[in-house]
Amino acid sequence: MNGSSKHPFKLMPGWSSRFKKLRNDDGALVGVSIGGLGVETCFIAETATIIEGIIMAAEMGWQNIWVEAHSEAAVAALRNNKPHWKLK
C-alpha cells in the first residue's frame, strides 16, 4: 500500500494519491485500487491508504491480513489505535 503527497517540503500538504494492491497467500495479485485524496500530508495519505486496504481485504472475506507500508508512523498510529482525527 502506498499513499503519497507531492510537496517540496515533506510536512506540508500537497496533492495526494493512494495505491493499494492486494495479494493472496500465494503472492497472486487479486485486487488493485488507485485514486486521489485531494490536498493532504504524507501521513494522512499513508494512513488513509492502510485503512482502505484493510477494509477492502475484509470485504473480500479475508481474516488474516498482512500490511506493508512505507510510513512507520502511520503503522504505529494504527497499531496503537490512535489514527489522525480526520480518519476516525
Backbone as XML, in Angstrom:
<?xml version="1.0"?>
<chain id="A" units="angstrom">
  <residue number="1" name="MET">
    <atom name="N" x="0.848" y="-1.159" z="0.000"/>
    <atom name="CA" x="0.000" y="0.000" z="0.000"/>
    <atom name="C" x="0.892" y="1.220" z="0.000"/>
  </residue>
  <residue number="2" name="ASN">
    <atom name="N" x="0.455" y="2.225" z="-0.687"/>
    <atom name="CA" x="1.258" y="3.434" z="-0.756"/>
    <atom name="C" x="0.345" y="4.646" z="-0.840"/>
  </residue>
  <residue number="3" name="GLY">
    <atom name="N" x="0.573" y="5.593" z="0.034"/>
    <atom name="CA" x="-0.084" y="6.882" z="-0.043"/>
    <atom name="C" x="1.003" y="7.914" z="-0.202"/>
  </residue>
  <residue number="4" name="SER">
    <atom name="N" x="0.801" y="8.885" z="-1.056"/>
    <atom name="CA" x="1.857" y="9.870" z="-1.264"/>
    <atom name="C" x="1.282" y="11.270" z="-1.369"/>
  </residue>
  <residue number="5" name="SER">
    <atom name="N" x="2.137" y="12.238" z="-1.077"/>
    <atom name="CA" x="1.774" y="13.643" z="-1.157"/>
    <atom name="C" x="2.907" y="14.376" z="-1.847"/>
  </residue>
  <residue number="6" name="LYS">
    <atom name="N" x="2.584" y="15.131" z="-2.891"/>
    <atom name="CA" x="3.616" y="15.825" z="-3.652"/>
    <atom name="C" x="3.728" y="17.274" z="-3.186"/>
  </residue>
  <residue number="7" name="HIS">
    <atom name="N" x="4.766" y="17.554" z="-2.449"/>
    <atom name="CA" x="5.073" y="18.906" z="-1.996"/>
    <atom name="C" x="6.567" y="18.944" z="-1.720"/>
  </residue>
  <residue number="8" name="PRO">
    <atom name="N" x="7.251" y="20.047" z="-2.050"/>
    <atom name="CA" x="8.698" y="20.094" z="-1.850"/>
    <atom name="C" x="9.126" y="19.941" z="-0.389"/>
  </residue>
  <residue number="9" name="PHE">
    <atom name="N" x="8.271" y="20.328" z="0.541"/>
    <atom name="CA" x="8.564" y="20.156" z="1.961"/>
    <atom name="C" x="7.674" y="19.035" z="2.477"/>
  </residue>
  <residue number="10" name="LYS">
    <atom name="N" x="8.265" y="17.948" z="2.938"/>
    <atom name="CA" x="7.528" y="16.727" z="3.267"/>
    <atom name="C" x="6.402" y="16.915" z="4.288"/>
  </residue>
  <residue number="11" name="LEU">
    <atom name="N" x="6.518" y="17.867" z="5.206"/>
    <atom name="CA" x="5.500" y="18.019" z="6.238"/>
    <atom name="C" x="4.322" y="18.874" z="5.802"/>
  </residue>
  <residue number="12" name="MET">
    <atom name="N" x="4.428" y="19.508" z="4.638"/>
    <atom name="CA" x="3.359" y="20.366" z="4.148"/>
    <atom name="C" x="2.389" y="19.561" z="3.289"/>
  </residue>
  <residue number="13" name="PRO">
    <atom name="N" x="1.105" y="19.909" z="3.317"/>
    <atom name="CA" x="0.144" y="19.214" z="2.469"/>
    <atom name="C" x="0.433" y="19.451" z="0.990"/>
  </residue>
  <residue number="14" name="GLY">
    <atom name="N" x="0.099" y="18.488" z="0.193"/>
    <atom name="CA" x="0.228" y="18.583" z="-1.256"/>
    <atom name="C" x="-0.815" y="17.684" z="-1.896"/>
  </residue>
  <residue number="15" name="TRP">
    <atom name="N" x="-0.865" y="17.656" z="-3.233"/>
    <atom name="CA" x="-1.812" y="16.775" z="-3.919"/>
    <atom name="C" x="-1.454" y="15.342" z="-3.577"/>
  </residue>
  <residue number="16" name="SER">
    <atom name="N" x="-2.405" y="14.611" z="-3.051"/>
    <atom name="CA" x="-2.151" y="13.267" z="-2.535"/>
    <atom name="C" x="-2.876" y="12.204" z="-3.346"/>
  </residue>
  <residue number="17" name="SER">
    <atom name="N" x="-2.297" y="11.020" z="-3.338"/>
    <atom name="CA" x="-2.913" y="9.887" z="-4.024"/>
    <atom name="C" x="-2.714" y="8.629" z="-3.194"/>
  </residue>
  <residue number="18" name="ARG">
    <atom name="N" x="-3.428" y="7.590" z="-3.578"/>
    <atom name="CA" x="-3.302" y="6.310" z="-2.884"/>
    <atom name="C" x="-3.216" y="5.193" z="-3.909"/>
  </residue>
  <residue number="19" name="PHE">
    <atom name="N" x="-2.514" y="4.138" z="-3.528"/>
    <atom name="CA" x="-2.369" y="2.963" z="-4.378"/>
    <atom name="C" x="-2.326" y="1.737" z="-3.484"/>
  </residue>
  <residue number="20" name="LYS">
    <atom name="N" x="-3.235" y="0.814" z="-3.731"/>
    <atom name="CA" x="-3.267" y="-0.424" z="-2.953"/>
    <atom name="C" x="-3.236" y="-1.599" z="-3.904"/>
  </residue>
  <residue number="21" name="LYS">
    <atom name="N" x="-2.449" y="-2.605" z="-3.558"/>
    <atom name="CA" x="-2.547" y="-3.871" z="-4.277"/>
    <atom name="C" x="-2.667" y="-4.971" z="-3.243"/>
  </residue>
  <residue number="22" name="LEU">
    <atom name="N" x="-3.592" y="-5.860" z="-3.470"/>
    <atom name="CA" x="-3.835" y="-6.959" z="-2.548"/>
    <atom name="C" x="-3.397" y="-8.260" z="-3.203"/>
  </residue>
  <residue number="23" name="ARG">
    <atom name="N" x="-2.658" y="-9.040" z="-2.436"/>
    <atom name="CA" x="-2.176" y="-10.338" z="-2.910"/>
    <atom name="C" x="-2.644" y="-11.417" z="-1.941"/>
  </residue>
  <residue number="24" name="ASN">
    <atom name="N" x="-2.874" y="-12.609" z="-2.481"/>
    <atom name="CA" x="-3.248" y="-13.723" z="-1.611"/>
    <atom name="C" x="-2.000" y="-14.360" z="-1.016"/>
  </residue>
  <residue number="25" name="ASP">
    <atom name="N" x="-2.176" y="-15.434" z="-0.267"/>
    <atom name="CA" x="-1.035" y="-16.057" z="0.406"/>
    <atom name="C" x="-0.043" y="-16.705" z="-0.551"/>
  </residue>
  <residue number="26" name="ASP">
    <atom name="N" x="-0.435" y="-16.880" z="-1.813"/>
    <atom name="CA" x="0.491" y="-17.389" z="-2.831"/>
    <atom name="C" x="1.231" y="-16.257" z="-3.542"/>
  </residue>
  <residue number="27" name="GLY">
    <atom name="N" x="0.880" y="-15.012" z="-3.217"/>
    <atom name="CA" x="1.506" y="-13.859" z="-3.850"/>
    <atom name="C" x="0.824" y="-13.412" z="-5.130"/>
  </residue>
  <residue number="28" name="ALA">
    <atom name="N" x="-0.279" y="-14.072" z="-5.495"/>
    <atom name="CA" x="-1.006" y="-13.696" z="-6.711"/>
    <atom name="C" x="-1.784" y="-12.398" z="-6.475"/>
  </residue>
  <residue number="29" name="LEU">
    <atom name="N" x="-1.731" y="-11.506" z="-7.440"/>
    <atom name="CA" x="-2.440" y="-10.233" z="-7.361"/>
    <atom name="C" x="-3.940" y="-10.482" z="-7.499"/>
  </residue>
  <residue number="30" name="VAL">
    <atom name="N" x="-4.728" y="-10.047" z="-6.506"/>
    <atom name="CA" x="-6.173" y="-10.276" z="-6.531"/>
    <atom name="C" x="-6.986" y="-8.984" z="-6.444"/>
  </residue>
  <residue number="31" name="GLY">
    <atom name="N" x="-6.334" y="-7.858" z="-6.253"/>
    <atom name="CA" x="-7.053" y="-6.597" z="-6.191"/>
    <atom name="C" x="-6.122" y="-5.406" z="-6.260"/>
  </residue>
  <residue number="32" name="VAL">
    <atom name="N" x="-6.580" y="-4.358" z="-6.954"/>
    <atom name="CA" x="-5.816" y="-3.117" z="-7.080"/>
    <atom name="C" x="-6.792" y="-1.957" z="-6.960"/>
  </residue>
  <residue number="33" name="SER">
    <atom name="N" x="-6.363" y="-0.903" z="-6.301"/>
    <atom name="CA" x="-7.179" y="0.297" z="-6.184"/>
    <atom name="C" x="-6.264" y="1.516" z="-6.185"/>
  </residue>
  <residue number="34" name="ILE">
    <atom name="N" x="-6.612" y="2.509" z="-6.983"/>
    <atom name="CA" x="-5.864" y="3.764" z="-7.005"/>
    <atom name="C" x="-6.854" y="4.920" z="-6.950"/>
  </residue>
  <residue number="35" name="GLY">
    <atom name="N" x="-6.386" y="6.082" z="-6.540"/>
    <atom name="CA" x="-7.257" y="7.235" z="-6.532"/>
    <atom name="C" x="-6.614" y="8.429" z="-5.870"/>
  </residue>
  <residue number="36" name="GLY">
    <atom name="N" x="-7.285" y="9.543" z="-5.959"/>
    <atom name="CA" x="-6.801" y="10.777" z="-5.370"/>
    <atom name="C" x="-7.416" y="11.020" z="-4.004"/>
  </residue>
  <residue number="37" name="LEU">
    <atom name="N" x="-6.705" y="11.766" z="-3.184"/>
    <atom name="CA" x="-7.184" y="12.114" z="-1.845"/>
    <atom name="C" x="-7.314" y="13.621" z="-1.658"/>
  </residue>
  <residue number="38" name="GLY">
    <atom name="N" x="-7.038" y="14.389" z="-2.692"/>
    <atom name="CA" x="-7.050" y="15.837" z="-2.548"/>
    <atom name="C" x="-5.743" y="16.326" z="-1.955"/>
  </residue>
  <residue number="39" name="VAL">
    <atom name="N" x="-5.784" y="17.438" z="-1.261"/>
    <atom name="CA" x="-4.582" y="18.010" z="-0.657"/>
    <atom name="C" x="-4.466" y="17.491" z="0.774"/>
  </residue>
  <residue number="40" name="GLU">
    <atom name="N" x="-3.433" y="16.688" z="1.020"/>
    <atom name="CA" x="-3.196" y="16.094" z="2.336"/>
    <atom name="C" x="-1.703" y="15.951" z="2.573"/>
  </residue>
  <residue number="41" name="THR">
    <atom name="N" x="-1.337" y="15.619" z="3.798"/>
    <atom name="CA" x="0.059" y="15.330" z="4.128"/>
    <atom name="C" x="0.361" y="13.872" z="3.779"/>
  </residue>
  <residue number="42" name="CYS">
    <atom name="N" x="1.639" y="13.530" z="3.746"/>
    <atom name="CA" x="2.042" y="12.137" z="3.503"/>
    <atom name="C" x="1.476" y="11.220" z="4.581"/>
  </residue>
  <residue number="43" name="PHE">
    <atom name="N" x="1.491" y="11.673" z="5.833"/>
    <atom name="CA" x="0.993" y="10.858" z="6.939"/>
    <atom name="C" x="-0.474" y="10.502" z="6.741"/>
  </residue>
  <residue number="44" name="ILE">
    <atom name="N" x="-1.295" y="11.490" z="6.399"/>
    <atom name="CA" x="-2.724" y="11.238" z="6.173"/>
    <atom name="C" x="-2.907" y="10.316" z="4.977"/>
  </residue>
  <residue number="45" name="ALA">
    <atom name="N" x="-2.164" y="10.553" z="3.900"/>
    <atom name="CA" x="-2.281" y="9.717" z="2.704"/>
    <atom name="C" x="-1.929" y="8.265" z="3.016"/>
  </residue>
  <residue number="46" name="GLU">
    <atom name="N" x="-0.830" y="8.043" z="3.726"/>
    <atom name="CA" x="-0.419" y="6.674" z="4.072"/>
    <atom name="C" x="-1.441" y="6.018" z="5.000"/>
  </residue>
  <residue number="47" name="THR">
    <atom name="N" x="-1.879" y="6.737" z="6.032"/>
    <atom name="CA" x="-2.816" y="6.167" z="6.999"/>
    <atom name="C" x="-4.153" y="5.838" z="6.341"/>
  </residue>
  <residue number="48" name="ALA">
    <atom name="N" x="-4.676" y="6.747" z="5.531"/>
    <atom name="CA" x="-5.943" y="6.503" z="4.832"/>
    <atom name="C" x="-5.830" y="5.300" z="3.908"/>
  </residue>
  <residue number="49" name="THR">
    <atom name="N" x="-4.698" y="5.163" z="3.243"/>
    <atom name="CA" x="-4.490" y="4.042" z="2.326"/>
    <atom name="C" x="-4.468" y="2.716" z="3.076"/>
  </residue>
  <residue number="50" name="ILE">
    <atom name="N" x="-3.812" y="2.687" z="4.225"/>
    <atom name="CA" x="-3.775" y="1.460" z="5.030"/>
    <atom name="C" x="-5.188" y="1.084" z="5.480"/>
  </residue>
  <residue number="51" name="ILE">
    <atom name="N" x="-5.936" y="2.054" z="5.989"/>
    <atom name="CA" x="-7.302" y="1.794" z="6.453"/>
    <atom name="C" x="-8.159" y="1.272" z="5.307"/>
  </residue>
  <residue number="52" name="GLU">
    <atom name="N" x="-8.091" y="1.926" z="4.146"/>
    <atom name="CA" x="-8.881" y="1.498" z="2.989"/>
    <atom name="C" x="-8.482" y="0.094" z="2.536"/>
  </residue>
  <residue number="53" name="GLY">
    <atom name="N" x="-7.201" y="-0.219" z="2.601"/>
    <atom name="CA" x="-6.734" y="-1.548" z="2.211"/>
    <atom name="C" x="-7.257" y="-2.630" z="3.140"/>
  </residue>
  <residue number="54" name="ILE">
    <atom name="N" x="-7.267" y="-2.346" z="4.434"/>
    <atom name="CA" x="-7.790" y="-3.310" z="5.408"/>
    <atom name="C" x="-9.288" y="-3.522" z="5.189"/>
  </residue>
  <residue number="55" name="ILE">
    <atom name="N" x="-10.009" y="-2.441" z="4.943"/>
    <atom name="CA" x="-11.449" y="-2.551" z="4.670"/>
    <atom name="C" x="-11.682" y="-3.363" z="3.399"/>
  </residue>
  <residue number="56" name="MET">
    <atom name="N" x="-10.904" y="-3.084" z="2.364"/>
    <atom name="CA" x="-11.024" y="-3.803" z="1.095"/>
    <atom name="C" x="-10.790" y="-5.303" z="1.299"/>
  </residue>
  <residue number="57" name="ALA">
    <atom name="N" x="-9.761" y="-5.658" z="2.057"/>
    <atom name="CA" x="-9.453" y="-7.068" z="2.323"/>
    <atom name="C" x="-10.567" y="-7.723" z="3.143"/>
  </residue>
  <residue number="58" name="ALA">
    <atom name="N" x="-11.083" y="-7.016" z="4.140"/>
    <atom name="CA" x="-12.166" y="-7.559" z="4.967"/>
    <atom name="C" x="-13.424" y="-7.791" z="4.133"/>
  </residue>
  <residue number="59" name="GLU">
    <atom name="N" x="-13.716" y="-6.867" z="3.204"/>
    <atom name="CA" x="-14.880" y="-7.028" z="2.328"/>
    <atom name="C" x="-14.729" y="-8.228" z="1.398"/>
  </residue>
  <residue number="60" name="MET">
    <atom name="N" x="-13.479" y="-8.639" z="1.145"/>
    <atom name="CA" x="-13.222" y="-9.820" z="0.318"/>
    <atom name="C" x="-13.281" y="-11.098" z="1.161"/>
  </residue>
  <residue number="61" name="GLY">
    <atom name="N" x="-13.561" y="-10.946" z="2.462"/>
    <atom name="CA" x="-13.690" y="-12.090" z="3.344"/>
    <atom name="C" x="-12.395" y="-12.550" z="3.988"/>
  </residue>
  <residue number="62" name="TRP">
    <atom name="N" x="-11.339" y="-11.776" z="3.833"/>
    <atom name="CA" x="-10.051" y="-12.157" z="4.423"/>
    <atom name="C" x="-10.097" y="-11.941" z="5.930"/>
  </residue>
  <residue number="63" name="GLN">
    <atom name="N" x="-9.537" y="-12.878" z="6.673"/>
    <atom name="CA" x="-9.496" y="-12.760" z="8.128"/>
    <atom name="C" x="-8.083" y="-12.534" z="8.646"/>
  </residue>
  <residue number="64" name="ASN">
    <atom name="N" x="-7.082" y="-12.983" z="7.923"/>
    <atom name="CA" x="-5.679" y="-12.764" z="8.286"/>
    <atom name="C" x="-5.078" y="-11.813" z="7.263"/>
  </residue>
  <residue number="65" name="ILE">
    <atom name="N" x="-4.693" y="-10.628" z="7.717"/>
    <atom name="CA" x="-4.228" y="-9.580" z="6.798"/>
    <atom name="C" x="-2.826" y="-9.144" z="7.186"/>
  </residue>
  <residue number="66" name="TRP">
    <atom name="N" x="-1.940" y="-9.082" z="6.218"/>
    <atom name="CA" x="-0.563" y="-8.622" z="6.405"/>
    <atom name="C" x="-0.460" y="-7.278" z="5.705"/>
  </residue>
  <residue number="67" name="VAL">
    <atom name="N" x="-0.053" y="-6.238" z="6.413"/>
    <atom name="CA" x="0.054" y="-4.894" z="5.844"/>
    <atom name="C" x="1.522" y="-4.526" z="5.666"/>
  </residue>
  <residue number="68" name="GLU">
    <atom name="N" x="1.860" y="-4.052" z="4.470"/>
    <atom name="CA" x="3.186" y="-3.486" z="4.214"/>
    <atom name="C" x="2.982" y="-2.042" z="3.784"/>
  </residue>
  <residue number="69" name="ALA">
    <atom name="N" x="3.692" y="-1.124" z="4.428"/>
    <atom name="CA" x="3.549" y="0.300" z="4.120"/>
    <atom name="C" x="4.893" y="0.990" z="4.293"/>
  </residue>
  <residue number="70" name="HIS">
    <atom name="N" x="5.013" y="2.185" z="3.714"/>
    <atom name="CA" x="6.258" y="2.946" z="3.796"/>
    <atom name="C" x="6.390" y="3.732" z="5.094"/>
  </residue>
  <residue number="71" name="SER">
    <atom name="N" x="5.272" y="4.127" z="5.671"/>
    <atom name="CA" x="5.292" y="5.020" z="6.829"/>
    <atom name="C" x="5.208" y="4.253" z="8.149"/>
  </residue>
  <residue number="72" name="GLU">
    <atom name="N" x="6.324" y="4.218" z="8.879"/>
    <atom name="CA" x="6.315" y="3.589" z="10.205"/>
    <atom name="C" x="5.394" y="4.353" z="11.152"/>
  </residue>
  <residue number="73" name="ALA">
    <atom name="N" x="5.321" y="5.672" z="10.998"/>
    <atom name="CA" x="4.465" y="6.490" z="11.865"/>
    <atom name="C" x="2.992" y="6.141" z="11.655"/>
  </residue>
  <residue number="74" name="ALA">
    <atom name="N" x="2.579" y="5.947" z="10.413"/>
    <atom name="CA" x="1.185" y="5.595" z="10.126"/>
    <atom name="C" x="0.851" y="4.219" z="10.687"/>
  </residue>
  <residue number="75" name="VAL">
    <atom name="N" x="1.741" y="3.262" z="10.500"/>
    <atom name="CA" x="1.521" y="1.910" z="11.028"/>
    <atom name="C" x="1.449" y="1.950" z="12.554"/>
  </residue>
  <residue number="76" name="ALA">
    <atom name="N" x="2.355" y="2.686" z="13.191"/>
    <atom name="CA" x="2.365" y="2.790" z="14.657"/>
    <atom name="C" x="1.082" y="3.438" z="15.172"/>
  </residue>
  <residue number="77" name="ALA">
    <atom name="N" x="0.610" y="4.478" z="14.495"/>
    <atom name="CA" x="-0.624" y="5.152" z="14.916"/>
    <atom name="C" x="-1.807" y="4.191" z="14.865"/>
  </residue>
  <residue number="78" name="LEU">
    <atom name="N" x="-1.877" y="3.391" z="13.815"/>
    <atom name="CA" x="-2.978" y="2.438" z="13.693"/>
    <atom name="C" x="-2.821" y="1.273" z="14.669"/>
  </residue>
  <residue number="79" name="ARG">
    <atom name="N" x="-1.597" y="0.815" z="14.849"/>
    <atom name="CA" x="-1.347" y="-0.288" z="15.788"/>
    <atom name="C" x="-1.752" y="0.116" z="17.206"/>
  </residue>
  <residue number="80" name="ASN">
    <atom name="N" x="-1.533" y="1.379" z="17.564"/>
    <atom name="CA" x="-1.875" y="1.886" z="18.897"/>
    <atom name="C" x="-3.298" y="2.426" z="18.974"/>
  </residue>
  <residue number="81" name="ASN">
    <atom name="N" x="-4.070" y="2.210" z="17.900"/>
    <atom name="CA" x="-5.455" y="2.671" z="17.824"/>
    <atom name="C" x="-5.569" y="4.182" z="18.030"/>
  </residue>
  <residue number="82" name="LYS">
    <atom name="N" x="-4.620" y="4.930" z="17.429"/>
    <atom name="CA" x="-4.625" y="6.385" z="17.532"/>
    <atom name="C" x="-4.456" y="7.021" z="16.152"/>
  </residue>
  <residue number="83" name="PRO">
    <atom name="N" x="-5.408" y="6.781" z="15.237"/>
    <atom name="CA" x="-5.290" y="7.416" z="13.918"/>
    <atom name="C" x="-5.531" y="8.917" z="14.023"/>
  </residue>
  <residue number="84" name="HIS">
    <atom name="N" x="-5.128" y="9.646" z="13.021"/>
    <atom name="CA" x="-5.355" y="11.089" z="12.958"/>
    <atom name="C" x="-6.854" y="11.360" z="13.062"/>
  </residue>
  <residue number="85" name="TRP">
    <atom name="N" x="-7.220" y="12.468" z="13.670"/>
    <atom name="CA" x="-8.633" y="12.782" z="13.890"/>
    <atom name="C" x="-9.429" y="12.844" z="12.593"/>
  </residue>
  <residue number="86" name="LYS">
    <atom name="N" x="-8.794" y="13.188" z="11.474"/>
    <atom name="CA" x="-9.508" y="13.239" z="10.195"/>
    <atom name="C" x="-9.963" y="11.856" z="9.736"/>
  </residue>
  <residue number="87" name="LEU">
    <atom name="N" x="-9.337" y="10.815" z="10.257"/>
    <atom name="CA" x="-9.595" y="9.462" z="9.770"/>
    <atom name="C" x="-10.425" y="8.616" z="10.720"/>
  </residue>
  <residue number="88" name="LYS">
    <atom name="N" x="-10.915" y="9.193" z="11.797"/>
    <atom name="CA" x="-11.703" y="8.413" z="12.765"/>
    <atom name="C" x="-13.117" y="8.241" z="12.288"/>
  </residue>
</chain>
